[in-house]
Amino acid sequence: MVIEIPHLRGTLARALVLLLETVIVPSVLLALLLHFAGLVPALCAVLGWSALVIGARRLFRRDLPRTLLLCTGLLVSRACFALVTSSAVVYVLQPALGSVVMFLIFVGSAALGRPITARLARDFVRLPAELFAHHTVKRVFVEVALLWGGSRLIDAGMTIGFLHWGVEAGLFSRGVLSGLLTALTIAVCAGHGWRKLRRVPGLTLRMGWRSAAAT
């Protein structure tokens, strides 16, 4: 059985652009304008940036991936809710609560023996159904789910901890440290899964770019 892993360079590049558009730039805008102009101009700048991102993509006829629309929608809802409550803390705290929910989902699915990571993996790699009948494969996805759950719990605790030092510190945590933690978690999970799956008898992992070059 051969599992072909798609070429990752394009995927990583798109993920980086998405991170800039929906996390890093809005966090920097909010932090700067919150300090120099106040809460309302800062949140309005975040809303304006979100409209600019969508508008520019449509103007230049670039793709509007569902992930971008989802992240932008969540970003706009956070900014609007923060405007209604007149609290920047609410803007930073909402993703932390979302991370707690993700922790419960990942760990809960692993505890039930039906890790959500197995379903998510199928969105990126074609995996035959018979692969999941192997005990080692099931265990790998359970372990990856636990790793992701632990990462989300650390992310929530990190954000709440930084908020004790002020909103700017909380924004730094969400805009920079959370992204670094996510990237580290992806690397750890990918390395762990690759190492374990290569030991499964009769299973071969192959990078997509290699097969394309050979062709």
PDB file of C-alpha atoms in Angstrom:
ATOM      1  CA  MET A   1       0.000   0.000   0.000  1.00  0.00           C
ATOM      2  CA  VAL A   2       1.460   3.357  -1.093  1.00  0.00           C
ATOM      3  CA  ILE A   3       0.380   6.667   0.479  1.00  0.00           C
ATOM      4  CA  GLU A   4       1.436   9.709  -1.520  1.00  0.00           C
ATOM      5  CA  ILE A   5       1.950  12.928   0.429  1.00  0.00           C
ATOM      6  CA  PRO A   6       1.205  16.054  -1.688  1.00  0.00           C
ATOM      7  CA  HIS A   7       3.922  18.613  -2.344  1.00  0.00           C
ATOM      8  CA  LEU A   8       3.972  20.791   0.789  1.00  0.00           C
ATOM      9  CA  ARG A   9       5.696  23.965  -0.442  1.00  0.00           C
ATOM     10  CA  GLY A  10       2.559  25.474  -1.975  1.00  0.00           C
ATOM     11  CA  THR A  11       0.444  24.460   0.993  1.00  0.00           C
ATOM     12  CA  LEU A  12       2.865  26.038   3.469  1.00  0.00           C
ATOM     13  CA  ALA A  13       3.051  29.232   1.399  1.00  0.00           C
ATOM     14  CA  ARG A  14      -0.741  29.546   1.360  1.00  0.00           C
ATOM     15  CA  ALA A  15      -0.870  28.881   5.086  1.00  0.00           C
ATOM     16  CA  LEU A  16       1.687  31.645   5.720  1.00  0.00           C
ATOM     17  CA  VAL A  17      -0.293  34.149   3.641  1.00  0.00           C
ATOM     18  CA  LEU A  18      -3.457  33.168   5.499  1.00  0.00           C
ATOM     19  CA  LEU A  19      -1.673  33.632   8.834  1.00  0.00           C
ATOM     20  CA  LEU A  20      -0.551  37.114   7.802  1.00  0.00           C
ATOM     21  CA  GLU A  21      -3.988  38.102   6.524  1.00  0.00           C
ATOM     22  CA  THR A  22      -6.077  36.859   9.434  1.00  0.00           C
ATOM     23  CA  VAL A  23      -3.782  36.864  12.495  1.00  0.00           C
ATOM     24  CA  ILE A  24      -0.520  38.786  12.340  1.00  0.00           C
ATOM     25  CA  VAL A  25      -1.554  41.969  10.489  1.00  0.00           C
ATOM     26  CA  PRO A  26      -4.863  42.429  12.393  1.00  0.00           C
ATOM     27  CA  SER A  27      -3.069  41.893  15.719  1.00  0.00           C
ATOM     28  CA  VAL A  28      -0.367  44.438  14.849  1.00  0.00           C
ATOM     29  CA  LEU A  29      -2.980  46.967  13.681  1.00  0.00           C
ATOM     30  CA  LEU A  30      -5.017  46.552  16.835  1.00  0.00           C
ATOM     31  CA  ALA A  31      -2.004  46.780  19.138  1.00  0.00           C
ATOM     32  CA  LEU A  32      -0.621  49.942  17.500  1.00  0.00           C
ATOM     33  CA  LEU A  33      -3.888  51.818  17.097  1.00  0.00           C
ATOM     34  CA  LEU A  34      -5.136  50.773  20.525  1.00  0.00           C
ATOM     35  CA  HIS A  35      -2.065  52.438  22.009  1.00  0.00           C
ATOM     36  CA  PHE A  36      -2.076  55.577  19.854  1.00  0.00           C
ATOM     37  CA  ALA A  37      -5.715  56.129  18.802  1.00  0.00           C
ATOM     38  CA  GLY A  38      -8.040  54.162  21.079  1.00  0.00           C
ATOM     39  CA  LEU A  39     -10.299  51.133  20.980  1.00  0.00           C
ATOM     40  CA  VAL A  40     -12.850  52.170  18.346  1.00  0.00           C
ATOM     41  CA  PRO A  41     -10.321  53.253  15.666  1.00  0.00           C
ATOM     42  CA  ALA A  42      -8.309  50.094  16.338  1.00  0.00           C
ATOM     43  CA  LEU A  43     -11.287  47.776  15.885  1.00  0.00           C
ATOM     44  CA  CYS A  44     -12.478  49.740  12.845  1.00  0.00           C
ATOM     45  CA  ALA A  45      -8.996  49.249  11.340  1.00  0.00           C
ATOM     46  CA  VAL A  46      -9.322  45.494  11.857  1.00  0.00           C
ATOM     47  CA  LEU A  47     -12.715  45.516  10.112  1.00  0.00           C
ATOM     48  CA  GLY A  48     -11.282  47.658   7.312  1.00  0.00           C
ATOM     49  CA  TRP A  49      -8.346  45.289   6.865  1.00  0.00           C
ATOM     50  CA  SER A  50     -10.719  42.322   6.607  1.00  0.00           C
ATOM     51  CA  ALA A  51     -12.742  44.113   3.908  1.00  0.00           C
ATOM     52  CA  LEU A  52      -9.510  45.045   2.093  1.00  0.00           C
ATOM     53  CA  VAL A  53      -8.293  41.436   2.031  1.00  0.00           C
ATOM     54  CA  ILE A  54     -11.558  40.098   0.576  1.00  0.00           C
ATOM     55  CA  GLY A  55     -11.932  43.039  -1.816  1.00  0.00           C
ATOM     56  CA  ALA A  56      -8.367  42.771  -3.120  1.00  0.00           C
ATOM     57  CA  ARG A  57      -8.731  39.057  -3.777  1.00  0.00           C
ATOM     58  CA  ARG A  58     -11.941  39.615  -5.710  1.00  0.00           C
ATOM     59  CA  LEU A  59     -10.466  42.574  -7.605  1.00  0.00           C
ATOM     60  CA  PHE A  60      -7.436  40.578  -8.736  1.00  0.00           C
ATOM     61  CA  ARG A  61      -9.608  37.485  -9.282  1.00  0.00           C
ATOM     62  CA  ARG A  62      -7.693  35.408  -6.783  1.00  0.00           C
ATOM     63  CA  ASP A  63      -9.190  32.403  -5.049  1.00  0.00           C
ATOM     64  CA  LEU A  64     -11.293  32.878  -1.934  1.00  0.00           C
ATOM     65  CA  PRO A  65     -10.643  29.645  -0.040  1.00  0.00           C
ATOM     66  CA  ARG A  66     -13.192  28.566   2.517  1.00  0.00           C
ATOM     67  CA  THR A  67     -10.547  28.679   5.217  1.00  0.00           C
ATOM     68  CA  LEU A  68      -9.926  32.366   4.490  1.00  0.00           C
ATOM     69  CA  LEU A  69     -13.643  33.153   4.519  1.00  0.00           C
ATOM     70  CA  LEU A  70     -14.087  31.269   7.782  1.00  0.00           C
ATOM     71  CA  CYS A  71     -11.127  32.961   9.481  1.00  0.00           C
ATOM     72  CA  THR A  72     -12.187  36.384   8.200  1.00  0.00           C
ATOM     73  CA  GLY A  73     -15.738  35.790   9.388  1.00  0.00           C
ATOM     74  CA  LEU A  74     -14.490  34.864  12.852  1.00  0.00           C
ATOM     75  CA  LEU A  75     -12.197  37.908  12.866  1.00  0.00           C
ATOM     76  CA  VAL A  76     -15.055  40.254  11.933  1.00  0.00           C
ATOM     77  CA  SER A  77     -17.385  38.720  14.535  1.00  0.00           C
ATOM     78  CA  ARG A  78     -14.717  39.150  17.226  1.00  0.00           C
ATOM     79  CA  ALA A  79     -14.169  42.788  16.285  1.00  0.00           C
ATOM     80  CA  CYS A  80     -17.906  43.529  16.199  1.00  0.00           C
ATOM     81  CA  PHE A  81     -18.471  41.864  19.553  1.00  0.00           C
ATOM     82  CA  ALA A  82     -15.573  43.811  21.043  1.00  0.00           C
ATOM     83  CA  LEU A  83     -17.084  47.038  19.671  1.00  0.00           C
ATOM     84  CA  VAL A  84     -20.455  46.249  21.216  1.00  0.00           C
ATOM     85  CA  THR A  85     -18.918  45.436  24.594  1.00  0.00           C
ATOM     86  CA  SER A  86     -16.318  48.243  24.306  1.00  0.00           C
ATOM     87  CA  SER A  87     -13.632  45.856  25.492  1.00  0.00           C
ATOM     88  CA  ALA A  88     -10.378  44.884  23.804  1.00  0.00           C
ATOM     89  CA  VAL A  89     -10.008  42.070  26.327  1.00  0.00           C
ATOM     90  CA  VAL A  90     -13.055  40.379  24.792  1.00  0.00           C
ATOM     91  CA  TYR A  91     -11.342  40.469  21.375  1.00  0.00           C
ATOM     92  CA  VAL A  92      -8.303  38.635  22.731  1.00  0.00           C
ATOM     93  CA  LEU A  93     -10.170  36.303  25.053  1.00  0.00           C
ATOM     94  CA  GLN A  94     -12.540  34.802  22.467  1.00  0.00           C
ATOM     95  CA  PRO A  95      -9.818  32.794  20.625  1.00  0.00           C
ATOM     96  CA  ALA A  96      -8.562  31.495  23.975  1.00  0.00           C
ATOM     97  CA  LEU A  97     -12.019  30.124  24.749  1.00  0.00           C
ATOM     98  CA  GLY A  98     -12.088  28.635  21.253  1.00  0.00           C
ATOM     99  CA  SER A  99      -8.781  26.895  21.973  1.00  0.00           C
ATOM    100  CA  VAL A 100     -10.310  25.326  25.096  1.00  0.00           C
ATOM    101  CA  VAL A 101     -13.195  24.023  22.982  1.00  0.00           C
ATOM    102  CA  MET A 102     -10.719  22.584  20.473  1.00  0.00           C
ATOM    103  CA  PHE A 103      -8.844  20.899  23.325  1.00  0.00           C
ATOM    104  CA  LEU A 104     -12.054  19.202  24.437  1.00  0.00           C
ATOM    105  CA  ILE A 105     -12.872  18.103  20.875  1.00  0.00           C
ATOM    106  CA  PHE A 106      -9.436  16.630  20.122  1.00  0.00           C
ATOM    107  CA  VAL A 107      -8.926  14.935  23.482  1.00  0.00           C
ATOM    108  CA  GLY A 108     -12.549  13.775  23.654  1.00  0.00           C
ATOM    109  CA  SER A 109     -12.393  12.182  20.205  1.00  0.00           C
ATOM    110  CA  ALA A 110      -9.125  10.445  21.155  1.00  0.00           C
ATOM    111  CA  ALA A 111     -10.659   9.139  24.377  1.00  0.00           C
ATOM    112  CA  LEU A 112     -13.605   7.709  22.424  1.00  0.00           C
ATOM    113  CA  GLY A 113     -11.237   5.964  20.020  1.00  0.00           C
ATOM    114  CA  ARG A 114     -12.475   8.030  17.064  1.00  0.00           C
ATOM    115  CA  PRO A 115      -9.797  10.724  16.705  1.00  0.00           C
ATOM    116  CA  ILE A 116     -10.894  13.732  14.689  1.00  0.00           C
ATOM    117  CA  THR A 117      -7.370  13.908  13.256  1.00  0.00           C
ATOM    118  CA  ALA A 118      -8.158  10.876  11.081  1.00  0.00           C
ATOM    119  CA  ARG A 119     -10.980  12.793   9.411  1.00  0.00           C
ATOM    120  CA  LEU A 120      -8.921  15.947   9.029  1.00  0.00           C
ATOM    121  CA  ALA A 121      -6.056  14.014   7.436  1.00  0.00           C
ATOM    122  CA  ARG A 122      -8.375  12.841   4.659  1.00  0.00           C
ATOM    123  CA  ASP A 123      -8.896  16.478   3.620  1.00  0.00           C
ATOM    124  CA  PHE A 124      -5.216  16.701   2.642  1.00  0.00           C
ATOM    125  CA  VAL A 125      -4.119  13.174   1.771  1.00  0.00           C
ATOM    126  CA  ARG A 126      -5.962  10.349   0.047  1.00  0.00           C
ATOM    127  CA  LEU A 127      -6.124   7.574   2.609  1.00  0.00           C
ATOM    128  CA  PRO A 128      -7.734   4.214   1.797  1.00  0.00           C
ATOM    129  CA  ALA A 129     -10.349   3.000   4.274  1.00  0.00           C
ATOM    130  CA  GLU A 130      -8.517  -0.280   4.918  1.00  0.00           C
ATOM    131  CA  LEU A 131      -5.573   1.688   6.296  1.00  0.00           C
ATOM    132  CA  PHE A 132      -7.521   2.508   9.454  1.00  0.00           C
ATOM    133  CA  ALA A 133      -8.055  -1.171  10.241  1.00  0.00           C
ATOM    134  CA  HIS A 134      -4.419  -1.364  11.367  1.00  0.00           C
ATOM    135  CA  HIS A 135      -3.947  -0.926  15.109  1.00  0.00           C
ATOM    136  CA  THR A 136      -0.734   1.108  14.747  1.00  0.00           C
ATOM    137  CA  VAL A 137      -2.402   3.563  12.370  1.00  0.00           C
ATOM    138  CA  LYS A 138      -5.305   4.097  14.758  1.00  0.00           C
ATOM    139  CA  ARG A 139      -2.875   4.670  17.597  1.00  0.00           C
ATOM    140  CA  VAL A 140      -0.931   7.255  15.572  1.00  0.00           C
ATOM    141  CA  PHE A 141      -4.050   9.340  14.956  1.00  0.00           C
ATOM    142  CA  VAL A 142      -5.027   9.075  18.618  1.00  0.00           C
ATOM    143  CA  GLU A 143      -1.576  10.286  19.671  1.00  0.00           C
ATOM    144  CA  VAL A 144      -1.678  13.156  17.185  1.00  0.00           C
ATOM    145  CA  ALA A 145      -5.109  14.161  18.497  1.00  0.00           C
ATOM    146  CA  LEU A 146      -3.718  14.243  22.035  1.00  0.00           C
ATOM    147  CA  LEU A 147      -0.769  16.347  20.852  1.00  0.00           C
ATOM    148  CA  TRP A 148      -3.100  18.830  19.173  1.00  0.00           C
ATOM    149  CA  GLY A 149      -5.365  18.940  22.210  1.00  0.00           C
ATOM    150  CA  GLY A 150      -2.426  19.632  24.504  1.00  0.00           C
ATOM    151  CA  SER A 151      -1.201  22.336  22.144  1.00  0.00           C
ATOM    152  CA  ARG A 152      -4.596  24.074  22.155  1.00  0.00           C
ATOM    153  CA  LEU A 153      -4.716  23.984  25.959  1.00  0.00           C
ATOM    154  CA  ILE A 154      -1.230  25.511  26.148  1.00  0.00           C
ATOM    155  CA  ASP A 155      -2.338  28.156  23.646  1.00  0.00           C
ATOM    156  CA  ALA A 156      -5.351  29.108  25.775  1.00  0.00           C
ATOM    157  CA  GLY A 157      -3.298  29.216  28.967  1.00  0.00           C
ATOM    158  CA  MET A 158      -0.605  31.289  27.252  1.00  0.00           C
ATOM    159  CA  THR A 159      -3.114  33.868  26.025  1.00  0.00           C
ATOM    160  CA  ILE A 160      -4.850  34.190  29.384  1.00  0.00           C
ATOM    161  CA  GLY A 161      -1.489  34.411  31.146  1.00  0.00           C
ATOM    162  CA  PHE A 162      -0.275  37.201  28.854  1.00  0.00           C
ATOM    163  CA  LEU A 163      -3.536  39.096  29.359  1.00  0.00           C
ATOM    164  CA  HIS A 164      -2.578  39.562  33.006  1.00  0.00           C
ATOM    165  CA  TRP A 165       0.230  41.823  31.711  1.00  0.00           C
ATOM    166  CA  GLY A 166      -2.142  43.874  29.566  1.00  0.00           C
ATOM    167  CA  VAL A 167      -4.059  43.809  26.291  1.00  0.00           C
ATOM    168  CA  GLU A 168      -0.907  44.508  24.248  1.00  0.00           C
ATOM    169  CA  ALA A 169       0.768  41.455  25.743  1.00  0.00           C
ATOM    170  CA  GLY A 170      -2.328  39.380  24.976  1.00  0.00           C
ATOM    171  CA  LEU A 171      -2.294  40.588  21.372  1.00  0.00           C
ATOM    172  CA  PHE A 172       1.379  39.696  21.088  1.00  0.00           C
ATOM    173  CA  SER A 173       0.570  36.215  22.362  1.00  0.00           C
ATOM    174  CA  ARG A 174      -2.272  35.745  19.863  1.00  0.00           C
ATOM    175  CA  GLY A 175      -0.536  37.362  16.916  1.00  0.00           C
ATOM    176  CA  VAL A 176       2.953  35.881  17.266  1.00  0.00           C
ATOM    177  CA  LEU A 177       3.317  33.175  19.899  1.00  0.00           C
ATOM    178  CA  SER A 178       0.115  31.320  18.972  1.00  0.00           C
ATOM    179  CA  GLY A 179       1.252  31.117  15.357  1.00  0.00           C
ATOM    180  CA  LEU A 180       4.666  29.830  16.381  1.00  0.00           C
ATOM    181  CA  LEU A 181       3.054  27.262  18.685  1.00  0.00           C
ATOM    182  CA  THR A 182       0.766  26.080  15.877  1.00  0.00           C
ATOM    183  CA  ALA A 183       3.706  25.764  13.463  1.00  0.00           C
ATOM    184  CA  LEU A 184       5.687  23.822  16.067  1.00  0.00           C
ATOM    185  CA  THR A 185       2.716  21.535  16.721  1.00  0.00           C
ATOM    186  CA  ILE A 186       2.324  20.842  13.007  1.00  0.00           C
ATOM    187  CA  ALA A 187       6.017  19.963  12.724  1.00  0.00           C
ATOM    188  CA  VAL A 188       5.922  17.691  15.785  1.00  0.00           C
ATOM    189  CA  CYS A 189       2.738  15.911  14.668  1.00  0.00           C
ATOM    190  CA  ALA A 190       4.003  15.481  11.099  1.00  0.00           C
ATOM    191  CA  GLY A 191       7.340  14.111  12.289  1.00  0.00           C
ATOM    192  CA  HIS A 192       5.716  11.793  14.805  1.00  0.00           C
ATOM    193  CA  GLY A 193       3.182  10.482  12.291  1.00  0.00           C
ATOM    194  CA  TRP A 194       5.796   9.997   9.565  1.00  0.00           C
ATOM    195  CA  ARG A 195       8.111   8.094  11.905  1.00  0.00           C
ATOM    196  CA  LYS A 196       5.377   5.799  13.218  1.00  0.00           C
ATOM    197  CA  LEU A 197       3.649   5.118   9.893  1.00  0.00           C
ATOM    198  CA  ARG A 198       6.893   4.167   8.175  1.00  0.00           C
ATOM    199  CA  ARG A 199       7.132   1.250  10.606  1.00  0.00           C
ATOM    200  CA  VAL A 200       3.777  -0.210   9.529  1.00  0.00           C
ATOM    201  CA  PRO A 201       4.436  -3.419   7.530  1.00  0.00           C
ATOM    202  CA  GLY A 202       3.384  -3.190   3.891  1.00  0.00           C
ATOM    203  CA  LEU A 203       2.907   0.592   3.981  1.00  0.00           C
ATOM    204  CA  THR A 204       5.048   2.981   1.910  1.00  0.00           C
ATOM    205  CA  LEU A 205       5.007   6.764   2.290  1.00  0.00           C
ATOM    206  CA  ARG A 206       6.072   8.766  -0.745  1.00  0.00           C
ATOM    207  CA  MET A 207       6.384  12.510  -1.293  1.00  0.00           C
ATOM    208  CA  GLY A 208       4.322  13.741  -4.239  1.00  0.00           C
ATOM    209  CA  TRP A 209       7.123  15.877  -5.690  1.00  0.00           C
ATOM    210  CA  ARG A 210       9.348  12.813  -6.004  1.00  0.00           C
ATOM    211  CA  SER A 211       6.830  10.838  -8.034  1.00  0.00           C
ATOM    212  CA  ALA A 212       6.204  13.899 -10.232  1.00  0.00           C
ATOM    213  CA  ALA A 213       9.940  14.294 -10.883  1.00  0.00           C
ATOM    214  CA  ALA A 214      10.261  10.605 -11.697  1.00  0.00           C
ATOM    215  CA  THR A 215       7.381  10.870 -14.164  1.00  0.00           C
TER     216      THR A 215
END
